[in-house]
Coordinates of C-alpha atoms and ligand atoms in Angstrom, one line a residue:
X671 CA -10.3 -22.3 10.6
X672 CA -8.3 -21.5 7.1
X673 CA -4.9 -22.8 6.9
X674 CA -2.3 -20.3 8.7
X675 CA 0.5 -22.4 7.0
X676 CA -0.3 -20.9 4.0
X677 CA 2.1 -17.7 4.8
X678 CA 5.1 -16.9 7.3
X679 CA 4.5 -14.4 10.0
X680 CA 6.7 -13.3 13.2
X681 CA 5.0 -12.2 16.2
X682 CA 6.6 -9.8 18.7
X683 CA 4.7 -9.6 22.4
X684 CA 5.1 -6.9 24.8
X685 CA 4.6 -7.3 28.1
X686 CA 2.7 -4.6 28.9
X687 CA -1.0 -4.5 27.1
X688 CA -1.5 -2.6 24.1
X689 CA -3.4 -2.8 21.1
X690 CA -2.5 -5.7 18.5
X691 CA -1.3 -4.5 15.3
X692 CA -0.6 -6.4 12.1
X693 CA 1.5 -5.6 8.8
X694 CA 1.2 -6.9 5.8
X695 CA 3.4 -6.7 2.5
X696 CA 3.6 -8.7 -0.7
X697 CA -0.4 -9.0 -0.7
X698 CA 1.5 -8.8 -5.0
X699 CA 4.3 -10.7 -5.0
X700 CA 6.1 -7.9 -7.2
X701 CA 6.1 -5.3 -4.7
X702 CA 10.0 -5.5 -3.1
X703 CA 10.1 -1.9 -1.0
X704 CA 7.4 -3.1 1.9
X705 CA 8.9 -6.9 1.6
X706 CA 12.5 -5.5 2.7
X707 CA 10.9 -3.0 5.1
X708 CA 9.2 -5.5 7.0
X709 CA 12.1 -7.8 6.8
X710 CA 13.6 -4.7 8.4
X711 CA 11.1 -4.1 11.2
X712 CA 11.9 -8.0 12.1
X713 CA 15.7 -7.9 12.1
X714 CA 15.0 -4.8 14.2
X715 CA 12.9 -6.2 16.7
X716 CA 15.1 -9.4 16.4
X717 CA 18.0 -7.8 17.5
X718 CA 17.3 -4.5 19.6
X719 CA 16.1 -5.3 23.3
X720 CA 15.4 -2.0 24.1
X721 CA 13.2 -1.7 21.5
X722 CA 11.5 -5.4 22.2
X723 CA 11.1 -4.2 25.6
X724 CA 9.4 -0.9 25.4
X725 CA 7.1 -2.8 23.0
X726 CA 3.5 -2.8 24.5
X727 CA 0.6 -4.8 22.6
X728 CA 1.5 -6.8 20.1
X729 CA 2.7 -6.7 16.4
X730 CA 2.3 -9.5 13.9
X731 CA 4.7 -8.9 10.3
X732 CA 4.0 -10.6 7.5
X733 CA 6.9 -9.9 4.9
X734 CA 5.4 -11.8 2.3
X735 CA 1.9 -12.7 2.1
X736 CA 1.7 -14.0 -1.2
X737 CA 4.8 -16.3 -1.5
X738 CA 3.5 -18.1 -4.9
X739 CA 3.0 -14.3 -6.5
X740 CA 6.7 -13.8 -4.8
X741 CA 8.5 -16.7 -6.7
X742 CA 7.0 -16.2 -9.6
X743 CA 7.8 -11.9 -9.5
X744 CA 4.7 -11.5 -10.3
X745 CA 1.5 -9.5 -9.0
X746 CA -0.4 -13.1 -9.3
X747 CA 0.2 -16.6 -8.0
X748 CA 0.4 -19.4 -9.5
X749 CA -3.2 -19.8 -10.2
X750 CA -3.0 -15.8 -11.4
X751 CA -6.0 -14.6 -9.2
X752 CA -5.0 -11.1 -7.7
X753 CA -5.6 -11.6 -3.9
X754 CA -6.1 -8.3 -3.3
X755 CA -10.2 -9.3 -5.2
X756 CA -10.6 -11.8 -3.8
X757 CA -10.6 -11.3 0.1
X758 CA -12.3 -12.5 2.1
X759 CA -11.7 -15.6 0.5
X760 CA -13.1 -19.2 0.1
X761 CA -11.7 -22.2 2.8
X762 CA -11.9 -24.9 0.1
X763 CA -11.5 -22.4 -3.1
X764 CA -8.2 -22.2 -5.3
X765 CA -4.8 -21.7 -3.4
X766 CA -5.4 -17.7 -4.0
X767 CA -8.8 -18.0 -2.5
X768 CA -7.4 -20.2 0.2
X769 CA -5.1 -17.6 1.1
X770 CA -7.1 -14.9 1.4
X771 CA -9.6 -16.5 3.5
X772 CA -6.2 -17.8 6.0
X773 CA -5.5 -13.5 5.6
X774 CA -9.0 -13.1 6.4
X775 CA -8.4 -14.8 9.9
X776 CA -5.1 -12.9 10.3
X777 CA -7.1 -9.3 10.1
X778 CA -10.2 -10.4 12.5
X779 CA -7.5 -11.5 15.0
X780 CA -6.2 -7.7 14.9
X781 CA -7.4 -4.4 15.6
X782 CA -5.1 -2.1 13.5
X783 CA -4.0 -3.4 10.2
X784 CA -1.7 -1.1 7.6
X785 CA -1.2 -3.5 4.0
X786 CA 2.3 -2.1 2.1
X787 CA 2.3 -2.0 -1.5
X788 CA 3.8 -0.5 -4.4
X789 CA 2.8 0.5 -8.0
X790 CA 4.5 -3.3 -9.0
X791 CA 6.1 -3.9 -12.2
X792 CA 5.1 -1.2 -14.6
X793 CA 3.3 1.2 -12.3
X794 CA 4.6 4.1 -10.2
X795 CA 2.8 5.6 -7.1
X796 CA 2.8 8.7 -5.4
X797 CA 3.7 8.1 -2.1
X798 CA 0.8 7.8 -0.2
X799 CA -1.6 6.2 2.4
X800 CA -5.6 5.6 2.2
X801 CA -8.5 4.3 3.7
X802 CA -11.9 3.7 3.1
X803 CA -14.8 6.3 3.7
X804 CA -16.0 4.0 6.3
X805 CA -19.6 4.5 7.6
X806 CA -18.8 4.1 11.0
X807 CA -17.3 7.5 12.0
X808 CA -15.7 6.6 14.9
X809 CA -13.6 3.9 12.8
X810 CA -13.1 6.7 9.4
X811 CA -11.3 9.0 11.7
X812 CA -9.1 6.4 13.2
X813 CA -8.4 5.7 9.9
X814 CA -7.6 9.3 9.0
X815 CA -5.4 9.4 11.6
X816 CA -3.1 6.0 11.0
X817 CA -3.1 7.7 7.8
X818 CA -1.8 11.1 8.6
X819 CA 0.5 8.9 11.6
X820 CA 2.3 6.9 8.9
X821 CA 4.4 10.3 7.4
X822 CA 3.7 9.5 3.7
X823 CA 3.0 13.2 1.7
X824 CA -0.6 12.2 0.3
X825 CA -3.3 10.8 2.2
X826 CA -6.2 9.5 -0.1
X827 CA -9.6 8.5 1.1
X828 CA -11.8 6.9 -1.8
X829 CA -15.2 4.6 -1.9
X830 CA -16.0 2.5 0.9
X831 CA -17.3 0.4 -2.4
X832 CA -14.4 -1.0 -3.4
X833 CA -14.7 -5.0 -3.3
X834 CA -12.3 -8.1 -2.7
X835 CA -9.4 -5.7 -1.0
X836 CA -8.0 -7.0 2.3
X837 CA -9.5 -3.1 3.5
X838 CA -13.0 -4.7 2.2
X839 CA -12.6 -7.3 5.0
X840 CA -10.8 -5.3 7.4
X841 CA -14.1 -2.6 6.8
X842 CA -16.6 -5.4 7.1
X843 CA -15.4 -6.5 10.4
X844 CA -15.0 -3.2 11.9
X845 CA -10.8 -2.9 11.8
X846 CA -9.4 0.6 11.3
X847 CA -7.2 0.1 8.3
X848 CA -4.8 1.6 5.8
X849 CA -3.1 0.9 2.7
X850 CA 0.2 2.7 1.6
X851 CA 1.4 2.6 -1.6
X852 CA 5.2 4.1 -2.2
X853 CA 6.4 4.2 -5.8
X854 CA 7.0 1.3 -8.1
X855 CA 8.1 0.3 -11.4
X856 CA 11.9 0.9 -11.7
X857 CA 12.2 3.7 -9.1
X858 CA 11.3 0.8 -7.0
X859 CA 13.6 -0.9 -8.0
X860 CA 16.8 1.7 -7.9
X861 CA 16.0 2.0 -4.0
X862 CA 15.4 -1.8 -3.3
X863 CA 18.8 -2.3 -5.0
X864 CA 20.1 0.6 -3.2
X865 CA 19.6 -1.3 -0.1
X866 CA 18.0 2.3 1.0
X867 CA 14.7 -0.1 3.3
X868 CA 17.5 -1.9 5.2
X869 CA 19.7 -0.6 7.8
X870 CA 20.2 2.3 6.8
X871 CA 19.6 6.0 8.5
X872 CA 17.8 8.1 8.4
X873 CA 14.5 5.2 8.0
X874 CA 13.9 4.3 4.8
X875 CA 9.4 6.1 4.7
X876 CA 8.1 2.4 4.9
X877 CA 10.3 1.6 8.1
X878 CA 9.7 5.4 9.9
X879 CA 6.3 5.0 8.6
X880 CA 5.2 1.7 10.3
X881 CA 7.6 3.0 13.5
X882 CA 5.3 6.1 13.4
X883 CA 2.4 4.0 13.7
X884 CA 3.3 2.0 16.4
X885 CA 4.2 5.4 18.3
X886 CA 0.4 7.3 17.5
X887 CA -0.8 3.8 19.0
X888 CA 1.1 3.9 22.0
X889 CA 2.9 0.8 21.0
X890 CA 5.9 2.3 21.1
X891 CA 7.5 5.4 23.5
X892 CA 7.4 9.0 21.4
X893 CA 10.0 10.4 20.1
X894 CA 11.7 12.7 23.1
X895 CA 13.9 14.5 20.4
X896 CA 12.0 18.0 19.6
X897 CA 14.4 18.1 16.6
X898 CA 13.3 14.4 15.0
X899 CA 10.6 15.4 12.5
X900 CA 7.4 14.6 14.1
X901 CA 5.6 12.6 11.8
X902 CA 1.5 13.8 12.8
X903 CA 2.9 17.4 12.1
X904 CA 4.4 17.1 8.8
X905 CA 2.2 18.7 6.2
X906 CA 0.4 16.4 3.7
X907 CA -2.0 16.9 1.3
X908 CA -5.4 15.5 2.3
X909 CA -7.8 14.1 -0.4
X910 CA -11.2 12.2 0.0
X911 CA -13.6 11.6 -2.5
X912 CA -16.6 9.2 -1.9
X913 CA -17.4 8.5 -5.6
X914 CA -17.6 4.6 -6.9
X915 CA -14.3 3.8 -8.3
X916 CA -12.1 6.1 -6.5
X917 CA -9.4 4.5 -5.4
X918 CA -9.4 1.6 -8.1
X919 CA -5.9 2.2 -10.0
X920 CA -5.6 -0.3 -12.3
X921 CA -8.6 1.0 -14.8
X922 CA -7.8 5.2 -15.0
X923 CA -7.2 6.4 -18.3
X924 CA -7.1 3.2 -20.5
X925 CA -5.1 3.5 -22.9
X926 CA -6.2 3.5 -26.5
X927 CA -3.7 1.3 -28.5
X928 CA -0.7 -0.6 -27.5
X929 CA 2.6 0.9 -28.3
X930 CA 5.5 2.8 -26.4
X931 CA 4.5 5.1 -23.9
X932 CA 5.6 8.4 -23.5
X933 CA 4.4 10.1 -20.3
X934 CA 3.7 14.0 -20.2
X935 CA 3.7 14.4 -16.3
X936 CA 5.6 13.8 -13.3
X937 CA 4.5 11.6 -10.3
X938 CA 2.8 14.2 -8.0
X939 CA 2.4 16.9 -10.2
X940 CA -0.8 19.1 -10.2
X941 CA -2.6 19.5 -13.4
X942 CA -6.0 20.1 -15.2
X943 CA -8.6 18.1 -17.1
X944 CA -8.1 17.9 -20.9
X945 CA -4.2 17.8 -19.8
X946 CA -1.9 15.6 -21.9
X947 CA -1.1 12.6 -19.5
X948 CA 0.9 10.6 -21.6
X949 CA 1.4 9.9 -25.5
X950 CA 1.4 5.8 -27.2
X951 CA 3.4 5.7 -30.3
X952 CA 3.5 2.8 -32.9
X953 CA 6.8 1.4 -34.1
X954 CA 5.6 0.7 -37.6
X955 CA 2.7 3.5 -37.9
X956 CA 3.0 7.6 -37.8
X957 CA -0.2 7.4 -35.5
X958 CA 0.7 9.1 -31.9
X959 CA -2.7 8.5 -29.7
X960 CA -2.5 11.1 -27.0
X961 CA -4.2 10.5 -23.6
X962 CA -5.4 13.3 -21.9
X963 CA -6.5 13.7 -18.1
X964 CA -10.4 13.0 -17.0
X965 CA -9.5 15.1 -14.0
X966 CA -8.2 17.9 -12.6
X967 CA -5.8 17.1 -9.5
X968 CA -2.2 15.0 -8.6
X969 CA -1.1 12.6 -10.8
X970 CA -1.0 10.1 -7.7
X971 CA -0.5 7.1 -10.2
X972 CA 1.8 7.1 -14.1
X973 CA 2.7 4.4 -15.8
X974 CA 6.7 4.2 -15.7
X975 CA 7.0 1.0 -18.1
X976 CA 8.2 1.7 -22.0
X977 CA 5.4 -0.5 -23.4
X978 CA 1.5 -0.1 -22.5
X979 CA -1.0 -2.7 -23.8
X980 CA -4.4 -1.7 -24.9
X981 CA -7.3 -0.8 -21.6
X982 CA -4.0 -0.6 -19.4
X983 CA -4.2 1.9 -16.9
X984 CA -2.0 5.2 -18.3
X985 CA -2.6 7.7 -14.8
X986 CA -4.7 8.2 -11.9
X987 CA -5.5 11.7 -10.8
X988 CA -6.9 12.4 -7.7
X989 CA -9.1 15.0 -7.9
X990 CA -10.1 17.1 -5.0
X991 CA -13.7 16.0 -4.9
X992 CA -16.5 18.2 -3.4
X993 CA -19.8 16.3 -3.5
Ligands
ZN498 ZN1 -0.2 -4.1 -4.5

C-alpha cells in the first residue's frame, strides 16, 4: 500500500448509499482556481448540515495533491517530475513517483473521479472538460456525460493514448473520469485574488461545476428551481478527435525563437489553418517570427505570458476532427 500521508484529503459520508466520488486539484502545484474551489466545497460541506445530510455516497477532496509543487508555486515538486507523467507511479521511486502511486490508490478506491486544473503560470485555457476516447463504451459515454454535467462551454474528447495522466490510470482501471481545465496565467490569477471561488454567489464554474456533478450522480437532490440554469441543458460545444497527441497541450505550435510574445487570437476564438496565432519579437534583432495555426478550429489553449522560450507551446486548436 503506497503512503496515503503523502497528501491531505477530507472525506464527507452520507448516510444513504451512493456512488463514491473523488476530486482532485493541484495535481501542479501552480494551479490556485480548483485549490480554492475545493477548499470551498470543504468549508461548504463543513459547515451546511442540510447539505451534509442530503449527501448520499461518498465524496473524498483533495485540495492539494501536490503540496511540494504547491510551496514551491510551481507546476513540479521538489524533485521537478510533473506528476501528471508519471501516474501510476512507483511505491519506492522519487517523492513524485511516490505520490503518484499513493494517487494511484486514491482513484482505484473510487468510482467517479473529476481532476481540476488550470493553464498554470504562463498558459491560459478555454474553459473546458475532457475525457479519454475510452474503448469501453459503456465507460466513454459516462464520461461524455460527467463532462457535459460539469457546465463548462467546451467539452474535449482526445486519444485514449495519452500516457502518465492520472486519466491514464483512472482509464486502466476502468473509472469514468474527467479533467477540467478553466483558464490560467494571470486571468487566473485576477479571479483567485478576486476571491470570485470562495463564498461568493452566484458559484464560482469550478464550485457549480463539481455541485453539478454530484447532482447527475444522484449524490446530491436536483435543483427544484425551473429558473436555476440547469447545467445538462446548457449548450456547449462538443469536440472529439481520436488522433495521437490530441489532448497533449504543452507541445502545440512550438515556438520558433525565444523572445516576447505577441498573441493574434483570443481564448475561444474560431479560426483557420495558416491563421496567425501569435507573433515572437527580439529585443535586440528586427526579426518578428510569426506562428501560424496547424489547424482549423477553437483556440482552446494561448499562451498569456510576455516571454516564450524556444519549443514552448504558443496555442492549441482543437479542430473538429472527422476520421
Ligand atoms: Zn495542470
Amino acid at each position: 500500500m503506497a503512503d496515503a500521508s503523502l497528501f491531505e484529503y477530507r472525506e464527507f459520508a452520507g448516510d444513504r448509499d451512493g456512488p463514491r466520488l473523488l476530486i482532485t486539484a493541484g495535481i501542479h502545484g501552480d494551479e490556485y482556481l480548483p485549490m480554492l474551489a475545493v477548499k470551498e466545497l470543504i468549508d461548504r460541506f463543513d459547515s451546511d448540515t442540510e447539505l451534509r445530510e442530503s449527501l448520499r455516497g461518498n465524496l473524498t477532496l483533495i485540495p492539494i495533491a501536490n503540496q511540494s509543487a504547491y510551496q514551491r508555486g510551481h507546476r513540479c515538486g521538489a524533485d521537478n517530475i510533473d506528476l501528471a507523467r508519471v501516474f501510476p507511479g512507483t511505491l519506492n521511486g522519487k517523492p513524485t513517483e511516490q505520490l503518484a502511486c499513493a494517487l494511484s490508490d486514491r482513484i482505484r478506491q473510487s468510482d467517479f473521479f473529476v481532476d481540476l486544473h488550470t493553464g498554470g503560470t504562463e498558459l491560459c485555457v478555454f474553459p473546458l472538460a475532457g475525457y479519454t476516447l475510452h474503448e469501453d463504451r459503456s465507460i466513454l459515454e459516462q464520461q461524455r456525460q460527467l463532462a457535459v454535467a460539469f457546465g463548462l462551454p467546451f467539452v474535449w474528447g482526445t486519444s485514449a493514448e495519452l500516457q502518465g495522466r492520472s486519466l491514464s490510470l483512472a482509464r486502466d482501471c476502468g473509472v469514468p473520469a474527467i479533467y477540467v481545465e478553466y483558464l490560467g496565467a494571470y486571468r487566473e490569477l485576477a479571479e483567485a485574488l478576486s476571491g470570485v471561488a470562495q463564498s461568493r454567489k452566484p458559484d464560482h464554474p469550478l464550485v457549480a461545476g463539481c455541485l453539478n456533478i454530484m447532482r447527475h450522480l444522484g449524490m446530491l437532490p436536483a435543483i427544484e428551481d425551473p429558473f436555476t440554469a440547469e447545467p445538462s441543458s446548457v449548450a456547449c460545444d462538443i469536440v472529439e478527435d481520436a488522433r495521437p497527441g490530441a489532448g497533449h497541450m504543452q507541445v502545440a505550435h512550438p515556438a520558433p525563437a525565444t523572445g516576447f510574445f505577441i498573441p493574434a487570437v483570443e481564448l475561444g476564438q474560431s479560426i483557420a489553418a495558416g491563421d496567425l496565432l501569435a507573433e515572437i519579437v527580439s529585443a535586440t534583432s528586427p526579426v518578428t517570427h510569426q506562428v501560424l495555426s496547424q489547424q482549423s478550429g477553437r483556440v482552446v489553449v494561448i499562451r498569456d505570458y510576455p516571454r516564450i522560450n524556444q519549443c514552448d507551446a504558443v496555442a492549441v486548436v482543437a479542430e473538429s476532427f472527422k476520421p
